[in-house]
């Protein structure tokens, strides 16, 4: 007996896990026992419910006397159904709540919406447990980098040569310094030879004779 109980234990655990992980959708009968008709406060009825995506709304009403029309918020406020999002008049209408948000329903028979046949209800998240979505780590592409090298410009070197300054020879001249105006020194009268003095005397006599003429 003990072994039989142990063998049934894993099966029971699996059934419990399966039931808890797949929560059944809830079906709400609009108005409960009153159904879908005039004179019922559907605002109070909806405020006590916790609607989820996947749940169902069941409208029970007399066929041919009422309708179920899903409308926009503006038409709900105005009690009109000119642009229905969905409608039925079978007497037993089941509406699956597929999207979260606020849904609006009215009866399109004249005067019935104003008499209370209007329902606004808010749908929350899904009943099913959220399945984690595997994410692939995002990797940034690696851009190959080229090593930066500074181009070398060949430098041409001109050999530096010091200009040779020519020297002035003769007459006791001095060597000119680069960047300066060369100053020339001439020999003085004391350095003149006897021949040169004789020449000067001769020229002087000629000049005197010409002046006396």
mmCIF file of C-alpha atoms in Angstrom:
data_model
loop_
_atom_site.group_PDB
_atom_site.id
_atom_site.type_symbol
_atom_site.label_atom_id
_atom_site.label_comp_id
_atom_site.label_asym_id
_atom_site.label_seq_id
_atom_site.Cartn_x
_atom_site.Cartn_y
_atom_site.Cartn_z
ATOM 1 C CA UNK A 1 0.000 0.000 0.000
ATOM 2 C CA UNK A 2 2.818 2.356 0.867
ATOM 3 C CA UNK A 3 4.481 1.834 -2.488
ATOM 4 C CA UNK A 4 1.167 2.412 -4.284
ATOM 5 C CA UNK A 5 0.678 5.736 -2.463
ATOM 6 C CA UNK A 6 4.206 6.831 -3.323
ATOM 7 C CA UNK A 7 3.675 5.996 -6.995
ATOM 8 C CA UNK A 8 0.503 8.123 -7.119
ATOM 9 C CA UNK A 9 2.187 11.132 -5.484
ATOM 10 C CA UNK A 10 4.110 12.336 -8.601
ATOM 11 C CA UNK A 11 0.917 12.125 -10.676
ATOM 12 C CA UNK A 12 -0.984 14.213 -8.143
ATOM 13 C CA UNK A 13 1.755 16.821 -8.103
ATOM 14 C CA UNK A 14 1.725 17.024 -11.909
ATOM 15 C CA UNK A 15 -2.053 17.498 -11.977
ATOM 16 C CA UNK A 16 -1.813 20.237 -9.343
ATOM 17 C CA UNK A 17 0.863 22.074 -11.283
ATOM 18 C CA UNK A 18 -1.083 21.766 -14.518
ATOM 19 C CA UNK A 19 -4.235 23.167 -12.934
ATOM 20 C CA UNK A 20 -2.435 26.088 -11.322
ATOM 21 C CA UNK A 21 -0.477 27.036 -14.445
ATOM 22 C CA UNK A 22 -3.477 27.050 -16.785
ATOM 23 C CA UNK A 23 -5.977 29.241 -14.956
ATOM 24 C CA UNK A 24 -9.434 28.754 -16.435
ATOM 25 C CA UNK A 25 -11.175 31.753 -17.952
ATOM 26 C CA UNK A 26 -14.082 33.096 -15.887
ATOM 27 C CA UNK A 27 -17.538 33.548 -17.408
ATOM 28 C CA UNK A 28 -19.519 36.432 -15.907
ATOM 29 C CA UNK A 29 -23.283 36.529 -16.368
ATOM 30 C CA UNK A 30 -24.132 40.194 -16.852
ATOM 31 C CA UNK A 31 -26.575 41.314 -14.141
ATOM 32 C CA UNK A 32 -26.354 37.868 -12.504
ATOM 33 C CA UNK A 33 -29.942 36.639 -11.932
ATOM 34 C CA UNK A 34 -31.494 39.809 -13.413
ATOM 35 C CA UNK A 35 -29.825 39.280 -16.784
ATOM 36 C CA UNK A 36 -29.611 41.930 -19.512
ATOM 37 C CA UNK A 37 -32.700 44.133 -19.141
ATOM 38 C CA UNK A 38 -33.894 47.573 -18.147
ATOM 39 C CA UNK A 39 -33.904 48.894 -14.584
ATOM 40 C CA UNK A 40 -30.618 47.220 -13.482
ATOM 41 C CA UNK A 41 -27.574 49.111 -12.124
ATOM 42 C CA UNK A 42 -24.824 47.566 -14.230
ATOM 43 C CA UNK A 43 -22.238 50.067 -12.998
ATOM 44 C CA UNK A 44 -22.494 48.663 -9.472
ATOM 45 C CA UNK A 45 -22.503 45.112 -10.824
ATOM 46 C CA UNK A 46 -19.274 45.631 -12.798
ATOM 47 C CA UNK A 47 -17.472 47.445 -9.956
ATOM 48 C CA UNK A 48 -17.390 44.265 -7.860
ATOM 49 C CA UNK A 49 -15.780 42.154 -10.606
ATOM 50 C CA UNK A 50 -12.151 41.650 -11.581
ATOM 51 C CA UNK A 51 -12.268 41.135 -15.337
ATOM 52 C CA UNK A 52 -9.212 39.702 -17.095
ATOM 53 C CA UNK A 53 -8.247 39.105 -20.690
ATOM 54 C CA UNK A 54 -9.564 35.655 -21.587
ATOM 55 C CA UNK A 55 -12.736 35.959 -19.499
ATOM 56 C CA UNK A 56 -16.238 35.929 -21.047
ATOM 57 C CA UNK A 57 -19.335 38.080 -20.620
ATOM 58 C CA UNK A 58 -22.646 36.236 -20.932
ATOM 59 C CA UNK A 59 -25.717 38.339 -21.772
ATOM 60 C CA UNK A 60 -29.060 36.640 -21.176
ATOM 61 C CA UNK A 61 -32.156 38.493 -22.501
ATOM 62 C CA UNK A 62 -35.404 38.009 -24.347
ATOM 63 C CA UNK A 63 -34.730 37.460 -28.044
ATOM 64 C CA UNK A 64 -36.278 40.164 -30.208
ATOM 65 C CA UNK A 65 -36.774 42.537 -27.273
ATOM 66 C CA UNK A 66 -33.166 43.565 -26.620
ATOM 67 C CA UNK A 67 -29.759 43.639 -28.314
ATOM 68 C CA UNK A 68 -26.138 43.630 -27.228
ATOM 69 C CA UNK A 69 -24.006 46.202 -29.068
ATOM 70 C CA UNK A 70 -20.399 47.100 -28.276
ATOM 71 C CA UNK A 71 -19.772 50.796 -28.920
ATOM 72 C CA UNK A 72 -17.167 53.511 -28.399
ATOM 73 C CA UNK A 73 -16.967 55.663 -25.279
ATOM 74 C CA UNK A 74 -18.575 58.603 -27.079
ATOM 75 C CA UNK A 75 -21.553 56.549 -28.266
ATOM 76 C CA UNK A 76 -21.886 54.988 -24.808
ATOM 77 C CA UNK A 77 -22.231 58.471 -23.308
ATOM 78 C CA UNK A 78 -24.693 59.531 -26.002
ATOM 79 C CA UNK A 79 -26.645 56.227 -25.908
ATOM 80 C CA UNK A 80 -26.268 55.707 -29.652
ATOM 81 C CA UNK A 81 -25.044 52.750 -31.741
ATOM 82 C CA UNK A 82 -24.420 54.247 -35.174
ATOM 83 C CA UNK A 83 -20.947 52.691 -35.481
ATOM 84 C CA UNK A 84 -21.059 49.387 -33.584
ATOM 85 C CA UNK A 85 -17.886 47.474 -32.834
ATOM 86 C CA UNK A 86 -19.941 44.290 -32.526
ATOM 87 C CA UNK A 87 -23.614 43.343 -32.068
ATOM 88 C CA UNK A 88 -25.935 40.399 -31.423
ATOM 89 C CA UNK A 89 -29.656 39.841 -30.819
ATOM 90 C CA UNK A 90 -29.818 36.053 -30.348
ATOM 91 C CA UNK A 91 -31.002 36.232 -26.714
ATOM 92 C CA UNK A 92 -27.839 34.500 -25.388
ATOM 93 C CA UNK A 93 -24.727 36.459 -26.300
ATOM 94 C CA UNK A 94 -21.235 35.507 -25.153
ATOM 95 C CA UNK A 95 -18.523 38.144 -25.589
ATOM 96 C CA UNK A 96 -14.901 37.065 -25.219
ATOM 97 C CA UNK A 97 -12.737 39.702 -23.573
ATOM 98 C CA UNK A 98 -9.660 39.639 -25.795
ATOM 99 C CA UNK A 99 -8.049 43.001 -25.085
ATOM 100 C CA UNK A 100 -7.363 44.982 -21.913
ATOM 101 C CA UNK A 101 -8.955 48.356 -21.356
ATOM 102 C CA UNK A 102 -12.501 49.650 -20.964
ATOM 103 C CA UNK A 103 -15.287 48.095 -23.061
ATOM 104 C CA UNK A 104 -18.730 49.621 -23.570
ATOM 105 C CA UNK A 105 -22.045 47.831 -24.292
ATOM 106 C CA UNK A 106 -25.559 49.164 -24.848
ATOM 107 C CA UNK A 107 -28.936 47.949 -26.011
ATOM 108 C CA UNK A 108 -29.734 49.551 -29.375
ATOM 109 C CA UNK A 109 -33.514 49.395 -28.934
ATOM 110 C CA UNK A 110 -34.835 52.946 -28.660
ATOM 111 C CA UNK A 111 -35.048 54.137 -25.058
ATOM 112 C CA UNK A 112 -33.483 51.032 -23.522
ATOM 113 C CA UNK A 113 -29.986 52.510 -23.075
ATOM 114 C CA UNK A 114 -31.481 55.520 -21.296
ATOM 115 C CA UNK A 115 -33.439 53.092 -19.111
ATOM 116 C CA UNK A 116 -30.211 51.554 -17.809
ATOM 117 C CA UNK A 117 -29.214 48.959 -20.436
ATOM 118 C CA UNK A 118 -25.622 50.143 -20.687
ATOM 119 C CA UNK A 119 -22.462 48.571 -19.335
ATOM 120 C CA UNK A 120 -18.932 49.967 -19.002
ATOM 121 C CA UNK A 121 -16.355 47.526 -17.649
ATOM 122 C CA UNK A 122 -12.566 47.522 -17.437
ATOM 123 C CA UNK A 123 -10.506 44.494 -18.432
ATOM 124 C CA UNK A 124 -7.152 43.882 -16.757
ATOM 125 C CA UNK A 125 -4.214 41.678 -17.737
ATOM 126 C CA UNK A 126 -4.300 38.085 -18.875
ATOM 127 C CA UNK A 127 -5.239 35.104 -16.667
ATOM 128 C CA UNK A 128 -2.421 33.032 -18.150
ATOM 129 C CA UNK A 129 0.938 33.183 -16.414
ATOM 130 C CA UNK A 130 3.444 35.246 -18.284
ATOM 131 C CA UNK A 131 5.948 33.209 -20.221
ATOM 132 C CA UNK A 132 9.411 34.696 -20.090
ATOM 133 C CA UNK A 133 10.670 35.594 -23.504
ATOM 134 C CA UNK A 134 14.237 34.481 -24.084
ATOM 135 C CA UNK A 135 16.408 37.362 -24.980
ATOM 136 C CA UNK A 136 19.454 37.124 -27.141
ATOM 137 C CA UNK A 137 22.289 39.191 -25.745
ATOM 138 C CA UNK A 138 22.949 42.070 -28.007
ATOM 139 C CA UNK A 139 26.480 42.207 -29.188
ATOM 140 C CA UNK A 140 27.966 45.204 -30.848
ATOM 141 C CA UNK A 141 29.822 44.414 -34.060
ATOM 142 C CA UNK A 142 33.533 44.830 -33.713
ATOM 143 C CA UNK A 143 34.931 47.295 -36.173
ATOM 144 C CA UNK A 144 38.455 46.424 -37.244
ATOM 145 C CA UNK A 145 40.778 49.250 -36.415
ATOM 146 C CA UNK A 146 43.702 50.211 -38.596
ATOM 147 C CA UNK A 147 46.699 51.372 -36.573
ATOM 148 C CA UNK A 148 47.207 55.038 -37.096
ATOM 149 C CA UNK A 149 50.630 55.926 -38.405
ATOM 150 C CA UNK A 150 51.946 59.400 -38.912
ATOM 151 C CA UNK A 151 53.385 59.700 -42.424
ATOM 152 C CA UNK A 152 57.019 60.641 -42.406
ATOM 153 C CA UNK A 153 57.884 63.499 -44.733
ATOM 154 C CA UNK A 154 61.382 63.154 -46.102
ATOM 155 C CA UNK A 155 63.465 66.169 -45.100
ATOM 156 C CA UNK A 156 66.055 67.394 -47.567
ATOM 157 C CA UNK A 157 69.080 68.758 -45.754
ATOM 158 C CA UNK A 158 71.090 71.398 -47.583
ATOM 159 C CA UNK A 159 74.687 71.357 -46.418
ATOM 160 C CA UNK A 160 75.588 74.649 -44.838
ATOM 161 C CA UNK A 161 78.688 76.281 -46.296
ATOM 162 C CA UNK A 162 80.311 79.381 -44.963
ATOM 163 C CA UNK A 163 80.796 81.852 -47.802
ATOM 164 C CA UNK A 164 84.373 82.791 -48.369
ATOM 165 C CA UNK A 165 84.892 86.537 -48.322
ATOM 166 C CA UNK A 166 87.505 87.616 -50.844
ATOM 167 C CA UNK A 167 90.319 89.651 -49.401
ATOM 168 C CA UNK A 168 91.503 92.812 -51.030
ATOM 169 C CA UNK A 169 95.207 92.619 -51.486
ATOM 170 C CA UNK A 170 97.701 95.363 -52.103
ATOM 171 C CA UNK A 171 97.969 98.883 -50.854
ATOM 172 C CA UNK A 172 97.724 97.749 -47.241
ATOM 173 C CA UNK A 173 93.950 97.041 -47.516
ATOM 174 C CA UNK A 174 91.990 95.302 -44.727
ATOM 175 C CA UNK A 175 89.903 92.188 -44.957
ATOM 176 C CA UNK A 176 86.121 92.904 -45.247
ATOM 177 C CA UNK A 177 83.880 91.355 -42.642
ATOM 178 C CA UNK A 178 80.759 89.620 -44.040
ATOM 179 C CA UNK A 179 77.668 91.784 -43.628
ATOM 180 C CA UNK A 180 79.618 95.050 -43.452
ATOM 181 C CA UNK A 181 80.682 97.534 -46.083
ATOM 182 C CA UNK A 182 84.383 96.955 -46.589
ATOM 183 C CA UNK A 183 86.463 99.927 -45.582
ATOM 184 C CA UNK A 184 89.564 100.390 -47.748
ATOM 185 C CA UNK A 185 92.748 101.873 -46.235
ATOM 186 C CA UNK A 186 95.064 103.720 -48.557
ATOM 187 C CA UNK A 187 98.739 104.266 -48.003
ATOM 188 C CA UNK A 188 99.695 107.669 -46.493
ATOM 189 C CA UNK A 189 101.982 110.242 -48.111
ATOM 190 C CA UNK A 190 104.827 109.137 -45.888
ATOM 191 C CA UNK A 191 104.712 105.785 -47.496
ATOM 192 C CA UNK A 192 105.009 107.098 -51.025
ATOM 193 C CA UNK A 193 108.262 106.518 -52.850
ATOM 194 C CA UNK A 194 110.610 109.197 -54.151
ATOM 195 C CA UNK A 195 109.452 108.608 -57.696
ATOM 196 C CA UNK A 196 105.910 109.382 -56.702
ATOM 197 C CA UNK A 197 106.993 112.679 -55.069
ATOM 198 C CA UNK A 198 108.860 113.697 -58.155
ATOM 199 C CA UNK A 199 105.802 113.076 -60.252
ATOM 200 C CA UNK A 200 103.675 115.275 -58.005
ATOM 201 C CA UNK A 201 106.243 118.102 -58.231
ATOM 202 C CA UNK A 202 106.260 117.957 -61.991
ATOM 203 C CA UNK A 203 102.484 118.130 -62.198
ATOM 204 C CA UNK A 204 102.540 121.125 -59.831
ATOM 205 C CA UNK A 205 104.993 123.052 -61.971
ATOM 206 C CA UNK A 206 102.899 122.478 -65.069
ATOM 207 C CA UNK A 207 99.816 123.776 -63.289
ATOM 208 C CA UNK A 208 101.703 126.971 -62.141
ATOM 209 C CA UNK A 209 103.080 127.689 -65.632
ATOM 210 C CA UNK A 210 99.589 127.351 -67.136
ATOM 211 C CA UNK A 211 98.212 129.757 -64.555
ATOM 212 C CA UNK A 212 100.803 132.445 -65.414
ATOM 213 C CA UNK A 213 100.037 132.397 -69.094
#
